[in-house]
Short mmCIF file of C-alpha atoms in Angstrom, two decimals:
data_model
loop_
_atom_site.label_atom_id
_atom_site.label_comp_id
_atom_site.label_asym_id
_atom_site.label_seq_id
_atom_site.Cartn_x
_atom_site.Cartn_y
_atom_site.Cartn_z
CA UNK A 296 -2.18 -45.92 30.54
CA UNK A 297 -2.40 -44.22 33.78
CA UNK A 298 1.56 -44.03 34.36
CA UNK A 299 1.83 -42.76 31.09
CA UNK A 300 -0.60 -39.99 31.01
CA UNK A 301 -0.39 -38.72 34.96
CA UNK A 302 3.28 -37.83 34.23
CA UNK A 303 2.67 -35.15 32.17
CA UNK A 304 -1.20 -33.72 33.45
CA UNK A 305 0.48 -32.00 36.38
CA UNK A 306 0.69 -29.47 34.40
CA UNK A 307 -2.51 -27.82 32.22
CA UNK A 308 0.52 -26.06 29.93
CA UNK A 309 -0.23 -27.31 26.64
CA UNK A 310 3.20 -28.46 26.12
CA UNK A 311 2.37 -30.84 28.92
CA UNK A 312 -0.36 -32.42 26.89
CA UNK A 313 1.84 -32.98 23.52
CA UNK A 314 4.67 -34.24 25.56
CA UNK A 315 1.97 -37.09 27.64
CA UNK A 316 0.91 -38.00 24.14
CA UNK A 317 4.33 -38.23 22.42
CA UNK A 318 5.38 -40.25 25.27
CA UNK A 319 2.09 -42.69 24.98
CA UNK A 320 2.71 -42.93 21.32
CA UNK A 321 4.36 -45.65 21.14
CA UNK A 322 1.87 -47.75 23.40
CA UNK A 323 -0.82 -46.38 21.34
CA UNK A 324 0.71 -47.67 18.13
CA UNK A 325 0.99 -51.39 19.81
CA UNK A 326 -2.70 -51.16 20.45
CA UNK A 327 -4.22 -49.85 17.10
CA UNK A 328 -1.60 -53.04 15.25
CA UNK A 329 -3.05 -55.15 17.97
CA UNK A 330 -6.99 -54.42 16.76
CA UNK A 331 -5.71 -54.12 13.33
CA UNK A 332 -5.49 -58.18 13.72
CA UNK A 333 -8.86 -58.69 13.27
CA UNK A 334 -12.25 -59.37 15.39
CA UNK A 335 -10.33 -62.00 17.81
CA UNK A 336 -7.69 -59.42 19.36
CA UNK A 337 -10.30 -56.88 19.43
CA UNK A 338 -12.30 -59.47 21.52
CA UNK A 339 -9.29 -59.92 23.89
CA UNK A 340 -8.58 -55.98 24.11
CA UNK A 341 -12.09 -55.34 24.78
CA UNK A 342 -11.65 -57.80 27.74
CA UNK A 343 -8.68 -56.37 29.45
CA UNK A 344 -9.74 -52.80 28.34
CA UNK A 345 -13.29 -53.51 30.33
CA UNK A 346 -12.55 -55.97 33.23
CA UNK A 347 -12.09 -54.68 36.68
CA UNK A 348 -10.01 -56.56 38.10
CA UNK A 349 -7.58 -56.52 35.58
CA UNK A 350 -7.92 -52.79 36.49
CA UNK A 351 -7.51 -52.85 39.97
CA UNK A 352 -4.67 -55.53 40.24
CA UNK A 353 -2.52 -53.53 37.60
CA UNK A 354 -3.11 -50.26 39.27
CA UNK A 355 -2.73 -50.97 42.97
CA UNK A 356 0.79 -51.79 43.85
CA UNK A 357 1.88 -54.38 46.41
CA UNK A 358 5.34 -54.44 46.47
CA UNK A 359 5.87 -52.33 50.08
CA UNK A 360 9.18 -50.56 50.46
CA UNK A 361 9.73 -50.53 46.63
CA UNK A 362 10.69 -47.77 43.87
CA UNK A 363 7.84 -49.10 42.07
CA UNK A 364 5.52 -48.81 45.14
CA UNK A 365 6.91 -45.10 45.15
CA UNK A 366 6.89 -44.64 41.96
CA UNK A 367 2.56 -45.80 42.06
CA UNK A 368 1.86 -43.36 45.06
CA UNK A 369 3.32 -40.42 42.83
CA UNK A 370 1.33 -41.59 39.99
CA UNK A 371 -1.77 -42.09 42.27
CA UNK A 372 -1.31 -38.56 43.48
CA UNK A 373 -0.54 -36.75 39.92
CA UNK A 374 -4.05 -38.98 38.58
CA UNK A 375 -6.33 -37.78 41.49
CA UNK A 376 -5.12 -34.56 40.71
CA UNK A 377 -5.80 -34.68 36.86
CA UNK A 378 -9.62 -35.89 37.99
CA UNK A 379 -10.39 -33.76 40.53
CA UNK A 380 -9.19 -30.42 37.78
CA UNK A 381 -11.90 -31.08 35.25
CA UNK A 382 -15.48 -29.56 36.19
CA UNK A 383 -18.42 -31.68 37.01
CA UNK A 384 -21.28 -29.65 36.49
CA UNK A 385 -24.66 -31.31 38.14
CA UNK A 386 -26.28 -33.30 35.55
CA UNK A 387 -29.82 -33.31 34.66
CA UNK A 388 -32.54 -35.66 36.55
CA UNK A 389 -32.39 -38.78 34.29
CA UNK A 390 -28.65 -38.96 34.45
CA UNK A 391 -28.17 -38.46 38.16
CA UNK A 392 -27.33 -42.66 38.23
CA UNK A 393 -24.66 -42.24 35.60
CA UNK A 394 -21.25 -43.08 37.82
CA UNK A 395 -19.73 -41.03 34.67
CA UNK A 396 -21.64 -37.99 34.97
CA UNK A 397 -20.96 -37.90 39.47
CA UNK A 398 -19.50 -35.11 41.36
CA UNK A 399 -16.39 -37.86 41.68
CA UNK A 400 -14.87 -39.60 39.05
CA UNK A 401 -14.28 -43.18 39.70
CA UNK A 402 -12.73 -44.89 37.13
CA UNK A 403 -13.39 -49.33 37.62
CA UNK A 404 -11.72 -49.98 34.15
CA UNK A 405 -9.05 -49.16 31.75
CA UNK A 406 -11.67 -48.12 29.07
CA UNK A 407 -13.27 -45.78 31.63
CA UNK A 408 -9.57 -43.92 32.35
CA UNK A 409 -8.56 -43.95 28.90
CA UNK A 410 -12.14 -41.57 27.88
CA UNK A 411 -10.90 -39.87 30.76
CA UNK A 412 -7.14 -39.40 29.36
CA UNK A 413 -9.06 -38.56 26.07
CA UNK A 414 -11.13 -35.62 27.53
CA UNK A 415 -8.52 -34.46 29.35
CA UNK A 416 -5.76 -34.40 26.80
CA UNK A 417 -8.70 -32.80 24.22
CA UNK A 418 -9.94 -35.21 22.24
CA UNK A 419 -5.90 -36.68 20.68
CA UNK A 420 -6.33 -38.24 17.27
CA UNK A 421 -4.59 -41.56 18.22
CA UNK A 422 -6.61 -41.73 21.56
CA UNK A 423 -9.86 -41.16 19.72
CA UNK A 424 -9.29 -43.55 16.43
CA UNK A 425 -8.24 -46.20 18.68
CA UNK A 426 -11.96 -45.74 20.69
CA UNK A 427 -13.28 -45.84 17.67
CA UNK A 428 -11.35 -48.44 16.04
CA UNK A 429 -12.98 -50.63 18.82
CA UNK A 430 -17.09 -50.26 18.12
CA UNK A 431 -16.67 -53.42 15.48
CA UNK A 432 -16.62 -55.57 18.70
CA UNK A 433 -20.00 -55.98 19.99
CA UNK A 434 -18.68 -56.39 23.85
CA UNK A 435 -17.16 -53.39 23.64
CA UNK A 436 -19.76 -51.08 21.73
CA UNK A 437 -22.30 -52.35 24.54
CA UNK A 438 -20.13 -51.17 27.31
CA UNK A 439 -19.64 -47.54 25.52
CA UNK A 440 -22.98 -46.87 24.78
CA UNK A 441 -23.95 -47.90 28.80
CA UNK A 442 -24.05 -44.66 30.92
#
């Protein structure tokens, strides 16, 4: 999702955003057939969506000297940027534990970056029916409703 999305947040143009989400269609499609299958493919999405080190093996490249390694340092870059533009105003007493609420965004999951993508790119229909598409699997309504 990251790849996707980064290429097109450089910019805050709103052009920028419909041209990230055209572009993530497709992959968006895939995943709303792949929950329409039924409780068991939900259960598998909800495990790579929420593991972290599916996460961190898929988004830290190791192939030195590579386009693709070049290609994941631009990406890096363009995401960091896209996190560090959206405010993080200082939340109130009870929530100061909430790693989604801190002054730095650290996303440990694909679930957490694709609420991320979804705030960022305001709230796209796909991007939010497929969150919501999810909450049928226990697992995963658990992990959304966790701070």
């Amino acid at each position: 999702m990251q790849n996707v999305c980064v290429e097109c947040s450089k910019s805050l143009v709103p052009d920028a955003y419909l041209v990230a989400i055209q572009e993530a269609d497709q992959f968006l499609t895939m995943l709303h057939d792949f929950s329409a299958m039924g409780a068991a493919m939900r259960r598998v999405m909800t495990g790579a969506l929420t593991n972290p080190q599916i996460y961190k093996h898929l988004t830290e490249c190791q192939l030195e000297g590579s386009d693709y390694q070049r290609y994941m340092i631009q990406s890096q870059d363009a995401y960091k940027k896209a996190v560090n533009s959206l405010p993080s105003p200082e939340p109130p007493d009870e929530y100061k534990d909430c790693p989604s609420l801190q002054e730095q965004l650290v996303h440990t999951t694909f679930l957490e970056e694709l609420v991320f993508w979804t705030v960022k790119f305001e709230f796209p229909q796909k991007m939010v029916c497929l969150l919501l598409i999810m909450l049928p699997d226990t697992d995963y309504k658990v992990i959304c409703y966790r701070c």
